[in-house]
Coordinates of C-alpha atoms in Angstrom, one line a residue:
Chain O
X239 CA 82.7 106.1 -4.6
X240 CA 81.3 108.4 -1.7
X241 CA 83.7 109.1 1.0
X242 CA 82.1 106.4 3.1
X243 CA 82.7 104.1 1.1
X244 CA 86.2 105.3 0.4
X245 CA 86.8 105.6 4.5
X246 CA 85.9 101.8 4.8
X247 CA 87.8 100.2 1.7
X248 CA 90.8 102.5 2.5
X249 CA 90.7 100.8 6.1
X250 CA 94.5 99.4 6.9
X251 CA 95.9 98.8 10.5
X252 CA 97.9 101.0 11.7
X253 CA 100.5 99.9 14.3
X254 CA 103.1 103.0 14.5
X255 CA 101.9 106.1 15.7
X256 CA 103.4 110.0 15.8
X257 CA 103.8 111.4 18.8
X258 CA 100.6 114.2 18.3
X259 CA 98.5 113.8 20.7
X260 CA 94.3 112.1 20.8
X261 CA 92.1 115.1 21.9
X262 CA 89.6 114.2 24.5
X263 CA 87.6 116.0 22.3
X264 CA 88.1 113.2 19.6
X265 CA 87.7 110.6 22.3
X266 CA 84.3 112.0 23.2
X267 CA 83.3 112.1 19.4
X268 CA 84.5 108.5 18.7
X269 CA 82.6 107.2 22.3
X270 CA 79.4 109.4 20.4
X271 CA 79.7 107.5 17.2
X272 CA 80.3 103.8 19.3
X273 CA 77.0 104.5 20.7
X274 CA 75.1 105.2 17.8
X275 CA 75.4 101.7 16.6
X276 CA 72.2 99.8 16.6
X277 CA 72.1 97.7 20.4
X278 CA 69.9 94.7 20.3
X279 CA 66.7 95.3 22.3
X280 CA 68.0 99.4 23.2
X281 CA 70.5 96.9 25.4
X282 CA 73.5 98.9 24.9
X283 CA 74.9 95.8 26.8
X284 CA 78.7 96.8 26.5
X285 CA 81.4 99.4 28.3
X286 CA 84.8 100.7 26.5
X287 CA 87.5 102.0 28.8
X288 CA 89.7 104.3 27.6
X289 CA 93.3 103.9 28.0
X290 CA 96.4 107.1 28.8
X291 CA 98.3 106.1 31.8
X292 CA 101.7 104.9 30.3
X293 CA 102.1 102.0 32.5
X294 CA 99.0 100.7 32.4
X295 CA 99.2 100.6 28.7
X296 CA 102.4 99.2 29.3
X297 CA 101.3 96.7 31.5
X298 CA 98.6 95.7 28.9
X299 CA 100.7 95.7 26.0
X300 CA 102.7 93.0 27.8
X301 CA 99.6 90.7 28.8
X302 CA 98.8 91.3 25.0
X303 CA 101.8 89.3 24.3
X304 CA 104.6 92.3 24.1
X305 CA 102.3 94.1 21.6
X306 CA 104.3 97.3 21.0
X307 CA 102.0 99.5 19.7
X308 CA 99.7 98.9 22.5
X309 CA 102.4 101.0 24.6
X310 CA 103.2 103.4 21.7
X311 CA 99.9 104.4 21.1
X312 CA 98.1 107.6 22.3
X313 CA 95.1 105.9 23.6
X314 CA 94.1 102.3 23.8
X315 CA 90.3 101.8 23.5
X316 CA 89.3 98.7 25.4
X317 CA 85.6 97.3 24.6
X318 CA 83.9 94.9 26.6
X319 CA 80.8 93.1 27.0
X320 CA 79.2 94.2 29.8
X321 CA 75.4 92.5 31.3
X322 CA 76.6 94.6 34.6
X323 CA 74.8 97.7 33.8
X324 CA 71.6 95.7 33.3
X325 CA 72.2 93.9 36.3
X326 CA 72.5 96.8 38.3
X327 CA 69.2 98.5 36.4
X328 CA 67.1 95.2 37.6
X329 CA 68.5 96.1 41.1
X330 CA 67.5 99.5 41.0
X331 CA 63.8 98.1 39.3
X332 CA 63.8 95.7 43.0
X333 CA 64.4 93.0 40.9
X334 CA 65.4 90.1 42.6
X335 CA 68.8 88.1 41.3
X336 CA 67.2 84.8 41.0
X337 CA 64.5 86.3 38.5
X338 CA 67.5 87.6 36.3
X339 CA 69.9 85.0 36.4
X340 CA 68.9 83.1 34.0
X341 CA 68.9 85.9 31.5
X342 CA 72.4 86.7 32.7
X343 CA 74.0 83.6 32.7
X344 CA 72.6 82.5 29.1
X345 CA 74.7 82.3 26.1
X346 CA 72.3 84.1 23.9
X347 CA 72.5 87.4 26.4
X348 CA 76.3 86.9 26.0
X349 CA 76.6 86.9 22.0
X350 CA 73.8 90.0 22.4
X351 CA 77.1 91.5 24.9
X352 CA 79.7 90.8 22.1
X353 CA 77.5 91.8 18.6
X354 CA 76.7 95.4 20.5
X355 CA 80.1 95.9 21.6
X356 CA 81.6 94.6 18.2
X357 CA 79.1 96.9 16.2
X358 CA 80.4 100.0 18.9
X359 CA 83.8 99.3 17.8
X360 CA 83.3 99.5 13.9
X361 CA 81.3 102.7 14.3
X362 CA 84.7 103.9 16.5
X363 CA 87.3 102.7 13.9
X364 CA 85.8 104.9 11.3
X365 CA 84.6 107.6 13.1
X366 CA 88.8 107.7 13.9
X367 CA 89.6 107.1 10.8
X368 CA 87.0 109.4 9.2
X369 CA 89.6 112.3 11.8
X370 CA 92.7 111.2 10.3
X371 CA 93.5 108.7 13.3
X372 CA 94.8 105.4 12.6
X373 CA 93.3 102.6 14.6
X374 CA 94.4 98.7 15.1
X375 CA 92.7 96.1 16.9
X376 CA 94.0 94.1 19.8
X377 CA 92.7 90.6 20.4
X378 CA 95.7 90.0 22.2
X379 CA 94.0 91.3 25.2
X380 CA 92.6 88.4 25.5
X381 CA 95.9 86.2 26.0
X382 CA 95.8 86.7 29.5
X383 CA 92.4 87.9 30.2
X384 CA 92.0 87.4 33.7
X385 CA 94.6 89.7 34.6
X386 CA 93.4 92.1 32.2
X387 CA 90.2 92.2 33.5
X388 CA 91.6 92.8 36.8
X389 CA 93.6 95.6 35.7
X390 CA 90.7 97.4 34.0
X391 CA 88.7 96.6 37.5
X392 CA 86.1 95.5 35.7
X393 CA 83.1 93.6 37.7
X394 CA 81.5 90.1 37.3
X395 CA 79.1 90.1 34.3
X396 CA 82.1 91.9 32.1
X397 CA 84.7 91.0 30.1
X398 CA 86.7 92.8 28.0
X399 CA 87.0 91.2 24.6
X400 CA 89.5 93.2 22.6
X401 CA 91.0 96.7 22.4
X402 CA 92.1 98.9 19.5
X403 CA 94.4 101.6 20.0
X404 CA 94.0 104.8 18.6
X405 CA 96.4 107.6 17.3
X406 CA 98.2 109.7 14.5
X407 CA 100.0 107.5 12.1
X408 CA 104.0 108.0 12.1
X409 CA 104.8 109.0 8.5
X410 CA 106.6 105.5 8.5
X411 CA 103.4 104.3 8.1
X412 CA 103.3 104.3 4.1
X413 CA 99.5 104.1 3.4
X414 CA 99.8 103.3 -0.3
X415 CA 101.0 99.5 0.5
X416 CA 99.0 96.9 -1.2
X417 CA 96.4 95.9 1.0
X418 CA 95.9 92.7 2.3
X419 CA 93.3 90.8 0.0
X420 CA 90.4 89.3 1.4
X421 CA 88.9 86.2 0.4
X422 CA 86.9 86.0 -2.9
X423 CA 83.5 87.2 -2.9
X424 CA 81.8 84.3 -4.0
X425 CA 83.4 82.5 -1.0
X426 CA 82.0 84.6 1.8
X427 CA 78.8 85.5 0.2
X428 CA 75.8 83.1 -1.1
X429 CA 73.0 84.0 -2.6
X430 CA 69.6 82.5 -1.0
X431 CA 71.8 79.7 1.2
X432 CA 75.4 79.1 2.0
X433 CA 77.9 78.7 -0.9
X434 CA 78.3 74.3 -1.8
X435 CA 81.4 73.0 -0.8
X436 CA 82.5 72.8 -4.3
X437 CA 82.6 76.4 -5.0
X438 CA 84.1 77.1 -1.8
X439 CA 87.1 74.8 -2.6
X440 CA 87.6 76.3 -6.0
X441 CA 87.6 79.3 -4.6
X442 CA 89.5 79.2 -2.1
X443 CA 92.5 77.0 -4.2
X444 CA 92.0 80.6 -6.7
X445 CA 92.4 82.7 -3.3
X446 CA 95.4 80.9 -2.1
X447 CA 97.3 81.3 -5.7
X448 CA 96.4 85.0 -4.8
X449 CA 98.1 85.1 -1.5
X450 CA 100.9 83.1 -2.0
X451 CA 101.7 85.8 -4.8
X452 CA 101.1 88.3 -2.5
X453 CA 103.7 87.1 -0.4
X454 CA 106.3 86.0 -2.9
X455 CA 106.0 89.5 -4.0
X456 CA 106.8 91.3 -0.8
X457 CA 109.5 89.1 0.7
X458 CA 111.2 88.9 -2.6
X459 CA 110.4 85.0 -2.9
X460 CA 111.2 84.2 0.5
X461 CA 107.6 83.7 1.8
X462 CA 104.6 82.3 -0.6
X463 CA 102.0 81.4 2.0
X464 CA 98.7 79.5 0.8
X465 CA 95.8 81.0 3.1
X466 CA 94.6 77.8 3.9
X467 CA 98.3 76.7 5.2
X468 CA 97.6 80.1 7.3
X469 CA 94.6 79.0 8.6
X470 CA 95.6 75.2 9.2
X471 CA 98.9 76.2 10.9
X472 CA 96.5 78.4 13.3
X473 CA 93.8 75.4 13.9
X474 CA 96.6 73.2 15.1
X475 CA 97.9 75.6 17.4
X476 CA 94.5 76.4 19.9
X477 CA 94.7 79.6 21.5
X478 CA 93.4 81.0 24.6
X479 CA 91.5 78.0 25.7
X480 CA 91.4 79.5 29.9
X481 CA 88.5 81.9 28.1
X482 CA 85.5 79.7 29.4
X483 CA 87.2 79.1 32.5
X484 CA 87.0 83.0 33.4
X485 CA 83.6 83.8 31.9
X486 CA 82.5 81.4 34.4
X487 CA 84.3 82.5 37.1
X488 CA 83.1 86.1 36.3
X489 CA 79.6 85.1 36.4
X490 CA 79.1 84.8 32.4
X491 CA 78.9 80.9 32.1
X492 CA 77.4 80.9 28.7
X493 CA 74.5 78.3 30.3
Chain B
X151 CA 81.3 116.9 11.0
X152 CA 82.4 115.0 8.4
X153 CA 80.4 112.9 6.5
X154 CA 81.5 110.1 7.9
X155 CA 80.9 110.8 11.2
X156 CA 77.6 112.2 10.0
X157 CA 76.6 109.0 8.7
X158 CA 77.3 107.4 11.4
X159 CA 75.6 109.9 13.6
X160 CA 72.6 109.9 12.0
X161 CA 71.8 106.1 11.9
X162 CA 68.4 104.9 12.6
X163 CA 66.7 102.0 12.2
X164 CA 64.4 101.7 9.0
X165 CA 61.3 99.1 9.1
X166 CA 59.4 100.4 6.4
X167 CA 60.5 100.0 2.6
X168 CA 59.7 101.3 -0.7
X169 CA 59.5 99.2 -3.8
X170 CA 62.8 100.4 -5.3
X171 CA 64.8 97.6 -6.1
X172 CA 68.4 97.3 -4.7
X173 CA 70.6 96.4 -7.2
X174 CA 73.3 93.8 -7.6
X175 CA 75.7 95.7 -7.8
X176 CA 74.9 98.0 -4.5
X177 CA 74.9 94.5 -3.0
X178 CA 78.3 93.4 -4.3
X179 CA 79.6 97.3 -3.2
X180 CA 78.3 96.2 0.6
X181 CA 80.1 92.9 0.7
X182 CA 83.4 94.4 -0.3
X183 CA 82.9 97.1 2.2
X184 CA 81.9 94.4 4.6
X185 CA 85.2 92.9 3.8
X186 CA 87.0 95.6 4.3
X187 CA 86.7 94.9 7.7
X188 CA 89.3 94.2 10.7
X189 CA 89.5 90.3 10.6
X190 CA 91.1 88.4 13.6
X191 CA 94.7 87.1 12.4
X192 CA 93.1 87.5 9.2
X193 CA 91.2 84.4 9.7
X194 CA 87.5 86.1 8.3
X195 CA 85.0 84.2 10.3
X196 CA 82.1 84.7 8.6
X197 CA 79.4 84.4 5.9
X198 CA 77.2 86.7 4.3
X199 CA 73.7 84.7 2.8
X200 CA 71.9 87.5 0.8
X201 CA 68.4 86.4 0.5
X202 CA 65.6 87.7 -2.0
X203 CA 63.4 84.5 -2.8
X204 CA 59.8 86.7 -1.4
X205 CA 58.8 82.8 0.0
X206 CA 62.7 82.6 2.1
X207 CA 61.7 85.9 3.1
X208 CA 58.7 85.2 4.6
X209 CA 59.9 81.9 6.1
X210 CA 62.5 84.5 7.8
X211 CA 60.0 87.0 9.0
X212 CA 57.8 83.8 10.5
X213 CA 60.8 82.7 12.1
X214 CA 61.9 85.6 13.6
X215 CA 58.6 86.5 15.3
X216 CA 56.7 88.1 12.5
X217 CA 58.8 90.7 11.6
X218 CA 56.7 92.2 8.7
X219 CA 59.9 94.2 7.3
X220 CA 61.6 91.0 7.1
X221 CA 59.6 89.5 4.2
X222 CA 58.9 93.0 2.5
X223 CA 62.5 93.9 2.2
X224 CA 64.3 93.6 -1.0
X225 CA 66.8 92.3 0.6
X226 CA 67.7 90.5 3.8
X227 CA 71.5 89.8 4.6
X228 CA 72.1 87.0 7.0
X229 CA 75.5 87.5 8.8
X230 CA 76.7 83.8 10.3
X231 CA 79.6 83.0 12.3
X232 CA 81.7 80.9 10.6
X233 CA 84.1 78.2 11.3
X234 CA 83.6 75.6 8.6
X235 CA 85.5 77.4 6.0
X236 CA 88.4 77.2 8.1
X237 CA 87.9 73.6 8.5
X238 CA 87.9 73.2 4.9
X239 CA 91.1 75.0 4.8
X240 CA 92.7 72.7 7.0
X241 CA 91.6 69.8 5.3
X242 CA 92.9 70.7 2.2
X243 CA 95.8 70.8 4.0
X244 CA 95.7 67.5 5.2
X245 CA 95.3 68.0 8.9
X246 CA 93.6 65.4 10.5
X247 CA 90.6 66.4 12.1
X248 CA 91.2 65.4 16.0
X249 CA 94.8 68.4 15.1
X250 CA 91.9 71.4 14.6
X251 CA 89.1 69.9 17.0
X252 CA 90.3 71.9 20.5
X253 CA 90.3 75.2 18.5
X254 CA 86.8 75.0 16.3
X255 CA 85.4 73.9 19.7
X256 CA 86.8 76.5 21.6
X257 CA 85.1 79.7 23.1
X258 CA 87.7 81.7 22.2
X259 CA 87.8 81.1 18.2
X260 CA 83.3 81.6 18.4
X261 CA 84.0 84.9 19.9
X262 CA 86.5 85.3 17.1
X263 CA 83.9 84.5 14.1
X264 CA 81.2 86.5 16.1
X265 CA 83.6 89.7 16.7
X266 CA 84.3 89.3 12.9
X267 CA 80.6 89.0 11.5
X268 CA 79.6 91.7 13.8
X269 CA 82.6 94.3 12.1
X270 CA 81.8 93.5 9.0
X271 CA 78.2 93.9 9.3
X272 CA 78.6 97.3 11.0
X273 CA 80.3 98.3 7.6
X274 CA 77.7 96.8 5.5
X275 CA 75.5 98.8 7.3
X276 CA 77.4 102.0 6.8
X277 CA 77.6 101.3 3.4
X278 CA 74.1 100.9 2.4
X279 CA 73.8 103.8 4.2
X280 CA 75.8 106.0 2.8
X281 CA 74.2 105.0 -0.5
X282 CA 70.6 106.1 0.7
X283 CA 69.6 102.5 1.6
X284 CA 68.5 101.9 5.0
X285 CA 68.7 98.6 7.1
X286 CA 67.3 97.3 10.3
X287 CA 69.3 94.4 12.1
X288 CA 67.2 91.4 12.8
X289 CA 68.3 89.4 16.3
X290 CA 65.0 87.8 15.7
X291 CA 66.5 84.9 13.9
X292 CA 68.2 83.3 16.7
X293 CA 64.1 82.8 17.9
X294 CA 64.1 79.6 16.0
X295 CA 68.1 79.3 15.4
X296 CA 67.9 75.3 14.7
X297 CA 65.1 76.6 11.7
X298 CA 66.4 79.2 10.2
X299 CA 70.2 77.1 10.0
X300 CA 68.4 74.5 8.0
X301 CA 65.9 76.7 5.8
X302 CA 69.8 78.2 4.8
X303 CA 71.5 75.4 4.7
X304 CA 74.4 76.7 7.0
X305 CA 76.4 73.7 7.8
X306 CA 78.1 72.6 10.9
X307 CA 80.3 75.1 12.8
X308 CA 78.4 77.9 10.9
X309 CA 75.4 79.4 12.6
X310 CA 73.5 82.7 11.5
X311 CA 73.8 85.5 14.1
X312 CA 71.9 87.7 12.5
X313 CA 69.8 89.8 10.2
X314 CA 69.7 92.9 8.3
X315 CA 66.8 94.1 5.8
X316 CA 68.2 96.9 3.4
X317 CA 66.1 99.0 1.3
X318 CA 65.4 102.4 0.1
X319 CA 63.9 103.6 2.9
X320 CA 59.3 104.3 2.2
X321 CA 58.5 107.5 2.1
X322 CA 56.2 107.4 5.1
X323 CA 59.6 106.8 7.4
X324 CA 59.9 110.2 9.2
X325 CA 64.1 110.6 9.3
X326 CA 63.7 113.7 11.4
X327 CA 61.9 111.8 13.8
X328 CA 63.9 112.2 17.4
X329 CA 66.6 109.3 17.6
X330 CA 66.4 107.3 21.0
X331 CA 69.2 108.4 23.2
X332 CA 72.1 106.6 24.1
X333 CA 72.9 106.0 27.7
X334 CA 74.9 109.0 29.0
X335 CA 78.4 108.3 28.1
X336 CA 80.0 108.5 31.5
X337 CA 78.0 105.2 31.9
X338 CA 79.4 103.8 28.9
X339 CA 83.0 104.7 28.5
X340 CA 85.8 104.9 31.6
X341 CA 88.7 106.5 32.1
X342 CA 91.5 103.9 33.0
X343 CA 89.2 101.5 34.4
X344 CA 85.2 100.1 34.7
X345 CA 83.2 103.0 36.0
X346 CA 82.1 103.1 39.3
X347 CA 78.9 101.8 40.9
X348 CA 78.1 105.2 42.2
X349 CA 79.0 107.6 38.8
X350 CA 76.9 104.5 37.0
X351 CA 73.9 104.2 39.5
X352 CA 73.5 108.1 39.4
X353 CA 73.8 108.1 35.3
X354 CA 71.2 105.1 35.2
X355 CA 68.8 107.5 37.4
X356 CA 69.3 110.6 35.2
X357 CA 69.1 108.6 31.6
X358 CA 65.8 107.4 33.2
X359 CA 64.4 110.6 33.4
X360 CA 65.3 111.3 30.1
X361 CA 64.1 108.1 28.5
X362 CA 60.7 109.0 30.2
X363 CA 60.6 112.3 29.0
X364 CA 60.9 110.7 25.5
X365 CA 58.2 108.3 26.0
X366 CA 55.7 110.8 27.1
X367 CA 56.2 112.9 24.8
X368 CA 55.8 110.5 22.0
X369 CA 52.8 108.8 23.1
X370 CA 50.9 111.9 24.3
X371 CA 51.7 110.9 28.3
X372 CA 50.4 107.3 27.7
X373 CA 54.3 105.7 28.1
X374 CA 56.7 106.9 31.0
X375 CA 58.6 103.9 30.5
X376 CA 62.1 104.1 32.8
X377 CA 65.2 102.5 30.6
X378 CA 66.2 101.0 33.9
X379 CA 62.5 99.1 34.0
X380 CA 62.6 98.3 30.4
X381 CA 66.1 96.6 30.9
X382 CA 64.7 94.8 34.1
X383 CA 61.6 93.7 32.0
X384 CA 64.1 92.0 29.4
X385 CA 65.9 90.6 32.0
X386 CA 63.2 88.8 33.6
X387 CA 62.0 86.9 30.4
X388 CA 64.6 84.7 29.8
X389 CA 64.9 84.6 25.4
X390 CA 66.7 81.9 23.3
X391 CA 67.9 79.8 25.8
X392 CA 67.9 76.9 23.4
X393 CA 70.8 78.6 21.8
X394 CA 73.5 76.8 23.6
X395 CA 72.1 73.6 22.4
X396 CA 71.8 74.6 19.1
X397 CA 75.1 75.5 19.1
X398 CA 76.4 72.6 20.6
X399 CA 74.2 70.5 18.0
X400 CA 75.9 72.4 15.3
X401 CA 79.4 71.6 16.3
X402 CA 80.1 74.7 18.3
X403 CA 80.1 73.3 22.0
X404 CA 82.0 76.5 22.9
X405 CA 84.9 74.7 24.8

């Protein structure tokens, strides 16, 4: 295996962090490697904010639901879609807004936003990981994304859509742990069209017998988990259903 | 630089393939490293269709505008955001389906299945990279969304995203050829919060000139194109705003 290959299958997420510090030289070589990502269109329709100030990552590690590591980290990376800086270049062209609204306020231009800023992020968890950093991603930011938008000042057309903090792993961190297994191959991949529902149920009955041993194993029997228990149990709880509510009210109504 | 970050660095887009087969097993190699992946709440979102059938191919490439590199790829990897699997999971189960309707619905758990095609795609990328292949991503197949689910049989709550031909790149691709800059990152990363209008509006003018530069230079002074025009150009033509409905259609109404 080349060591890119090795950099991505070695990926874990790492949630405790030494106290060595995030050079903004690193920063700028991460940001470097976010950018070189492939952008629908030469777009480049997204924006990360970078994250030191200890109350502010305080403050954020609270709205991500009392996310520790948030805090603890060196430097939180916050990625969001952002149709603002093309806005603003149609306003510099003389553009008028009602020629570009309905561009701005589609859905398409929006999943455009969230691919670019999603393929950015990938490139940045390596391109840490490839320095020794540990990295973890923080959906959580979008518990209560409002106010985390307002915090990060970020204009209409922008949302941020999930962070990752970045830093040194603490040597608590013990690398070597089994890593969580991912789904079977044959479930995720199909050859020429999408896998029939039969081998997807087979597969995922395998899967579970995987995980649940998984489980059993690390809690010494006291947890034995089926995935698809996992994934129900998540269904029936919906999460962060206010997320329409403020792309609208921040001019990204997903028309 | 490590060769990670060299990898990374030196990404460009390849649209021209040679006849070198890619082999299974470089295939199986990307989808584990696609796998490999950051998943939200480990809920892995997403499908990978690998097409090779030369007539699927060319379907593709008609539906996606006449992409020519789309039919003469070896291979074409269709990333899809995925929810269906996790509506199997809770029906095997035994949830009821009104228990998981407000979540599959939801905007927030799309973004979810989008965020996590989009990571795992960015390693799939890397991978093939780093083995000497080189891809292309192909937005082109949300032109005819509604055609391209069917011709691959997606089901509902799965819809393809996008595209990636990966080959060994043709000889006649010139890899020393100048990469297109990036937008100047103090328009594209903040300290603590959004950048301001003024740092970006000043950034926006200078990255023109640059982008200009470029264009004349490549096309012997024919181009000048500003990014800032080019962006305003895009946003003026309105693409793919039958995506919504498709979505909706498909059982992603993006609650």
């Amino acid at each position: 295996m080349n060591p890119i290959l090795q950099t991505i299958m070695n990926h874990r997420s790492v949630r405790s962090y030494s106290t060595e510090p995030v050079a903004d030289d690193q920063i700028r070589r991460i940001v470097a490697c976010a950018q070189a990502a492939s952008t629908s269109s030469y777009l480049q329709a997204y924006t990360i904010i970078g994250v030191r100030d200890p109350e502010r990552k305080a403050k954020l590690a609270e709205l991500a639901g009392g996310q520790r590591h948030v805090a603890s980290c060196p430097v939180l990376l916050v990625f969001c879609a952002d149709l603002r800086r093309l806005e603003l270049a149609a306003e510099m062209e003389g553009v008028r807004p009602d020629e570009t609204a309905a561009s701005l306020e589609s859905t398409e231009l929006f999943m455009v936003a969230l691919i670019d800023a999603s393929l950015a992020a990938q490139n940045a968890a390596l391109a840490a990981e490839s320095m020794g950093l540990g990295i973890c991603y923080i959906g959580g930011i979008r518990n209560r994304l409002a106010e985390t938008a307002e915090l990060l000042r970020t204009p209409d057309r922008v949302i941020p859509v999930f962070g990752m903090t970045v830093g040194y792993p603490a040597r608590t961190n013990n690398r070597t742990q089994s890593r969580k297994q991912r789904l079977p191959p044959e479930s995720v991949y199909g050859e020429e069209q999408y896998p029939d529902s039969e081998t997807l149920k087979q597969s995922l009955t395998s899967y579970n017998a995987d995980i649940s041993a998984y489980y059993r194993e690390r809690t010494g029997g006291e947890r034995a988990d089926r995935w698809t228990e996992q994934a129900a149990t998540r269904l029936r709880r919906p999460t962060r259903l206010d997320v329409k509510e403020i792309l609208l009210q921040r001019k990204l109504p997903l028309q």
